[in-house]
Structures are given as C-alpha cells and as structure tokens.
PDB file of C-alpha atoms in Angstrom:
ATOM      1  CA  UNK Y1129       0.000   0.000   0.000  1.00  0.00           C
ATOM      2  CA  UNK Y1130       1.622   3.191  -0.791  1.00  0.00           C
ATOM      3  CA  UNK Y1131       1.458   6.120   1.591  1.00  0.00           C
ATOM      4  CA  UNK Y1132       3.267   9.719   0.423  1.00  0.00           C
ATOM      5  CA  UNK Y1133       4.624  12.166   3.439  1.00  0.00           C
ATOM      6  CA  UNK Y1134       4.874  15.703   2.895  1.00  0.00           C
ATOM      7  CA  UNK Y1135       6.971  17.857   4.567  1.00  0.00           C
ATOM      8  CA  UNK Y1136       4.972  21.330   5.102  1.00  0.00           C
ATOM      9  CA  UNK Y1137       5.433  24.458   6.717  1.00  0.00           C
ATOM     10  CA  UNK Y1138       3.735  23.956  10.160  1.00  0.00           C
ATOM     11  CA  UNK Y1139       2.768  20.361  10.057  1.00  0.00           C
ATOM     12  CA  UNK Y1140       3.793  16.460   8.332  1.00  0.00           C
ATOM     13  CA  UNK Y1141       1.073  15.855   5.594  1.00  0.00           C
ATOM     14  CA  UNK Y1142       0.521  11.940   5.608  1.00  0.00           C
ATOM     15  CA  UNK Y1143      -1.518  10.381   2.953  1.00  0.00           C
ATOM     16  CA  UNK Y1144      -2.099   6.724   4.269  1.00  0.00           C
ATOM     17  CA  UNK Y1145      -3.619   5.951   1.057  1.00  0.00           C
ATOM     18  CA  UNK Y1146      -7.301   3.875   1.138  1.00  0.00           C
ATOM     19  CA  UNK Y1147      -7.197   2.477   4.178  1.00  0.00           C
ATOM     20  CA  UNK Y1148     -10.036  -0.186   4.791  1.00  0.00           C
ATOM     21  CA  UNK Y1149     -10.164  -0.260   8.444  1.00  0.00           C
ATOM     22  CA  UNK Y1150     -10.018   3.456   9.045  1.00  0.00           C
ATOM     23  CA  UNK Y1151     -11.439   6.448   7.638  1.00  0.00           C
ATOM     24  CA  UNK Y1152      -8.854   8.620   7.147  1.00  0.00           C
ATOM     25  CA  UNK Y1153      -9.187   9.591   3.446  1.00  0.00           C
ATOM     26  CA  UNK Y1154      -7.991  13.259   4.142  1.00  0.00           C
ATOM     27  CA  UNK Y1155      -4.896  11.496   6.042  1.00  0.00           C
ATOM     28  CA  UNK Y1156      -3.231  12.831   9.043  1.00  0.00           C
ATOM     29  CA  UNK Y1157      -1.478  16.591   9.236  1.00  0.00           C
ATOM     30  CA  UNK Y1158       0.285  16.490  12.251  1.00  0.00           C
ATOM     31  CA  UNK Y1159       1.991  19.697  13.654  1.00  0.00           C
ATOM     32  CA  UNK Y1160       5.856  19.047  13.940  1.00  0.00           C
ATOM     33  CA  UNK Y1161       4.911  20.848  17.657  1.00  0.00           C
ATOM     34  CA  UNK Y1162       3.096  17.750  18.349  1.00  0.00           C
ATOM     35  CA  UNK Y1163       6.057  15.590  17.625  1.00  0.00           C
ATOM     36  CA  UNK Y1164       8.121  14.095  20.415  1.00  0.00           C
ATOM     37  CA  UNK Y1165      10.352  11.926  19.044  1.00  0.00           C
ATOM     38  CA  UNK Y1166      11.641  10.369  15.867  1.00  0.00           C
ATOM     39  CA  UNK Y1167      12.947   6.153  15.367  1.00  0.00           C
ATOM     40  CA  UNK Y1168      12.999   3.967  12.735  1.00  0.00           C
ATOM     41  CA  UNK Y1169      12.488   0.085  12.310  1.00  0.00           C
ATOM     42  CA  UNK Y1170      12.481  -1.878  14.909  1.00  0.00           C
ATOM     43  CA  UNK Y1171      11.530  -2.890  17.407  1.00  0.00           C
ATOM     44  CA  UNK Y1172       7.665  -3.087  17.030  1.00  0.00           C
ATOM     45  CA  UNK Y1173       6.117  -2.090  20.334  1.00  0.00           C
ATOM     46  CA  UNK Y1174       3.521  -5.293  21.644  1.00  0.00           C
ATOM     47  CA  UNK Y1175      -0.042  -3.964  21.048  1.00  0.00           C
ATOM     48  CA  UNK Y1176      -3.461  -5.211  21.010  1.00  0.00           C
ATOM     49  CA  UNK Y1177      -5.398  -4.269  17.683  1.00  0.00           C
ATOM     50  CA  UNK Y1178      -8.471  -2.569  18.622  1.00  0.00           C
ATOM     51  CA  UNK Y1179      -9.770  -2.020  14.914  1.00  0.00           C
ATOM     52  CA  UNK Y1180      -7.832  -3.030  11.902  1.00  0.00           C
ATOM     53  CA  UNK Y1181      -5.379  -6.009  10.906  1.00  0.00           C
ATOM     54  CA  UNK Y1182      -2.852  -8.149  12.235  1.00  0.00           C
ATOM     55  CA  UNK Y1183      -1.158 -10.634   9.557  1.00  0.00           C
ATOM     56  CA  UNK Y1184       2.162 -11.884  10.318  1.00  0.00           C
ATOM     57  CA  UNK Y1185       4.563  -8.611  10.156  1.00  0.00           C
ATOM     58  CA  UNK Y1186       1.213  -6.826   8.584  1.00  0.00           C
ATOM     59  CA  UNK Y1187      -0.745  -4.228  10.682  1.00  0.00           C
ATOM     60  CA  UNK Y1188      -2.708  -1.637  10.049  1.00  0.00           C
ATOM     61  CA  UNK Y1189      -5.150   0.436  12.339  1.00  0.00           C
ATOM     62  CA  UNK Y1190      -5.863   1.110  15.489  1.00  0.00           C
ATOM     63  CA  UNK Y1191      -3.610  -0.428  18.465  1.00  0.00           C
ATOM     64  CA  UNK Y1192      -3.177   0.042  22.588  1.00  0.00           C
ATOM     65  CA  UNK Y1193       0.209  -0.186  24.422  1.00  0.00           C
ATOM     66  CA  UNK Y1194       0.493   0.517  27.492  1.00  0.00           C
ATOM     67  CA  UNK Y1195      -1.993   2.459  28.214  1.00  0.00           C
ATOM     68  CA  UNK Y1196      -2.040   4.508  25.171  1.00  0.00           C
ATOM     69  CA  UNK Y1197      -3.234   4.589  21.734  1.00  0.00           C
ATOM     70  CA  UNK Y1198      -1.392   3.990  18.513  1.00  0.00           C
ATOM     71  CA  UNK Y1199      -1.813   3.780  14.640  1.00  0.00           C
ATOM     72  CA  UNK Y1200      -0.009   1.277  12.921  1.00  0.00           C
ATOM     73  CA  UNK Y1201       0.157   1.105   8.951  1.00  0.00           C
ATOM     74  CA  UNK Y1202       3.186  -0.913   7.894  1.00  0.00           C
ATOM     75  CA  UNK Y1203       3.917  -4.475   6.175  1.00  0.00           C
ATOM     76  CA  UNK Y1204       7.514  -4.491   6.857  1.00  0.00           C
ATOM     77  CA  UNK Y1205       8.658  -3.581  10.264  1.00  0.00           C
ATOM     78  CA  UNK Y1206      12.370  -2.617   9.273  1.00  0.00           C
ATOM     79  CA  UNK Y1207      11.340  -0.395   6.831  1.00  0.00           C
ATOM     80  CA  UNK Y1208       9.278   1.993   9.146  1.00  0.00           C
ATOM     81  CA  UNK Y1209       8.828   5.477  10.950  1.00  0.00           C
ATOM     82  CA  UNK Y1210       7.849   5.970  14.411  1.00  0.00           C
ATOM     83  CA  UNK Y1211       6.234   9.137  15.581  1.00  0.00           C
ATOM     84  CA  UNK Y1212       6.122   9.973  19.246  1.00  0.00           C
ATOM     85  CA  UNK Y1213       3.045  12.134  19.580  1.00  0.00           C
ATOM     86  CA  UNK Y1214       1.859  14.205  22.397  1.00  0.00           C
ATOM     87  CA  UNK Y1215      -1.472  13.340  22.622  1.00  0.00           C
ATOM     88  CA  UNK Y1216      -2.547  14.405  19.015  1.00  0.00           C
ATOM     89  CA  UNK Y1217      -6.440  13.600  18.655  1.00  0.00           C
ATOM     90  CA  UNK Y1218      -7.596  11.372  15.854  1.00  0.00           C
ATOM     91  CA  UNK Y1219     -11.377  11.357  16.102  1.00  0.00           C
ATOM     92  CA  UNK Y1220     -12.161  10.407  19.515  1.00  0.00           C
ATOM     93  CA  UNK Y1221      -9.005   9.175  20.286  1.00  0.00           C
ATOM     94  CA  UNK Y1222      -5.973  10.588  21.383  1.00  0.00           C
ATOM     95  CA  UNK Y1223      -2.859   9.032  19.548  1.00  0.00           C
ATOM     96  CA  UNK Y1224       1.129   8.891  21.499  1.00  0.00           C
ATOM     97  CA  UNK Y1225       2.381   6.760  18.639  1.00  0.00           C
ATOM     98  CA  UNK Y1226       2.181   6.332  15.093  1.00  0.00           C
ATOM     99  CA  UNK Y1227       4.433   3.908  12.906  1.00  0.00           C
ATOM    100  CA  UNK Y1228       4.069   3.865   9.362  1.00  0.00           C
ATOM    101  CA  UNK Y1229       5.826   1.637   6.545  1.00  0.00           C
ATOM    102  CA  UNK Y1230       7.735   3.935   4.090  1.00  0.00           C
ATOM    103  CA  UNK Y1231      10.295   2.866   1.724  1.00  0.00           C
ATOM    104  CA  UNK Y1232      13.148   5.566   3.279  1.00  0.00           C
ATOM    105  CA  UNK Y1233      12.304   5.956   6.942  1.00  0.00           C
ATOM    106  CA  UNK Y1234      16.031   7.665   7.851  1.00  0.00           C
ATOM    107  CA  UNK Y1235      16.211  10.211   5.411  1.00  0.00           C
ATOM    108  CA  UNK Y1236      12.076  11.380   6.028  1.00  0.00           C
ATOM    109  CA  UNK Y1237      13.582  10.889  10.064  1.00  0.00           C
ATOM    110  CA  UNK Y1238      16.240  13.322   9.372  1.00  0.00           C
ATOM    111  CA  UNK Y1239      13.748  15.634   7.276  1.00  0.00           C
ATOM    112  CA  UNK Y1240      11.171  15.738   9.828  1.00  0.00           C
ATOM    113  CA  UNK Y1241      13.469  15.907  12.775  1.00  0.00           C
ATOM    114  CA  UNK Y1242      15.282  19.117  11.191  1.00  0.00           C
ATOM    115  CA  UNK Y1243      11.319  20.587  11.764  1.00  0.00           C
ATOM    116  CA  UNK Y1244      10.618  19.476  15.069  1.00  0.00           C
ATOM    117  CA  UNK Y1245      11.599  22.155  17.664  1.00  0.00           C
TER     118      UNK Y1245
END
C-alpha cells in the first residue's frame, strides 16, 4: 500500500492511502509541535489491535500499548517510521504513537526531525 509524506510548513502531511479499516481519506497533518520523538524500524512495540489487521509482520489500524493509543500502517517492520506524539487527537481518540511503513524511513527521520523544535 503506498502512503506519500509531505513535509509542510507547520505540520507532516501523511496520505495513508485507502485504508479499509479506518477512515482517514484526508490522512493525518500532524503539527511538527506535536512531535516528540523520531525512530525507525524496529523494534515493534507489543499492542493489542483494537480495529484493523494483524497478519504476520502486517498491521494496520488502530492499536493500545500501554496504556495509550497507537496507529499502525506498515507491512515491513524494518522499513518503518515511528512518531512519538503528544497526545494528538484522531477522532475520539488521542494518539502517542504512530508507525508507518515507508520505503526511506532515515532520510524522512532526518527531514522531519530538522522541523521538530
């Protein structure tokens, strides 16, 4: 599944693509103030899915760990970014994590984390 990041002014432009399990067709635009930290591949923090999928090194949607929620999109868990979020609402929930599959999580890592103050 392809997902595009852009890097904007004030915020990270996500597109996660058509996502089945959520609605999220406008994405996520996440203020680089809302951004705590920056890692890439692994490890995978445990989770239990809430909403979504769960195939082997698959996930995508909506996970908790511990004691927060999280948004998982990624087939391939060496190839992805993690977000540390402060509490950045996603409908009614508030999100600390999101990890996302992208083809070349250090360089976006070092492009983001040039933004994040």
């Amino acid at each position: 599944m392809e997902r595009k990041i852009q890097l904007m002014d004030t915020y990270v432009n996500i597109d996660l693509g058509n996502s089945p399990f959520l609605k999220l067709d406008k994405g996520l635009q996440i203020p680089y103030s809302s951004i705590k930290g920056i890692t890439t591949g692994r490890p995978i923090p445990n989770a239990f899915k809430l909403y979504g999928a769960l195939l082997g090194e698959m996930r995508s949607g909506l996970f908790r760990s511990n004691g927060g929620y999280q948004l998982h999109f990624f087939e391939n868990e060496l190839k992805t970014l993690h977000l540390d979020l402060n509490s950045f609402q996603v409908g009614k929930f508030k999100i600390s994590k999101l990890i996302i599959g992208v083809e070349n999580p250090e360089e976006i890592s070092k492009n983001i984390s040039e933004r994040v103050k």
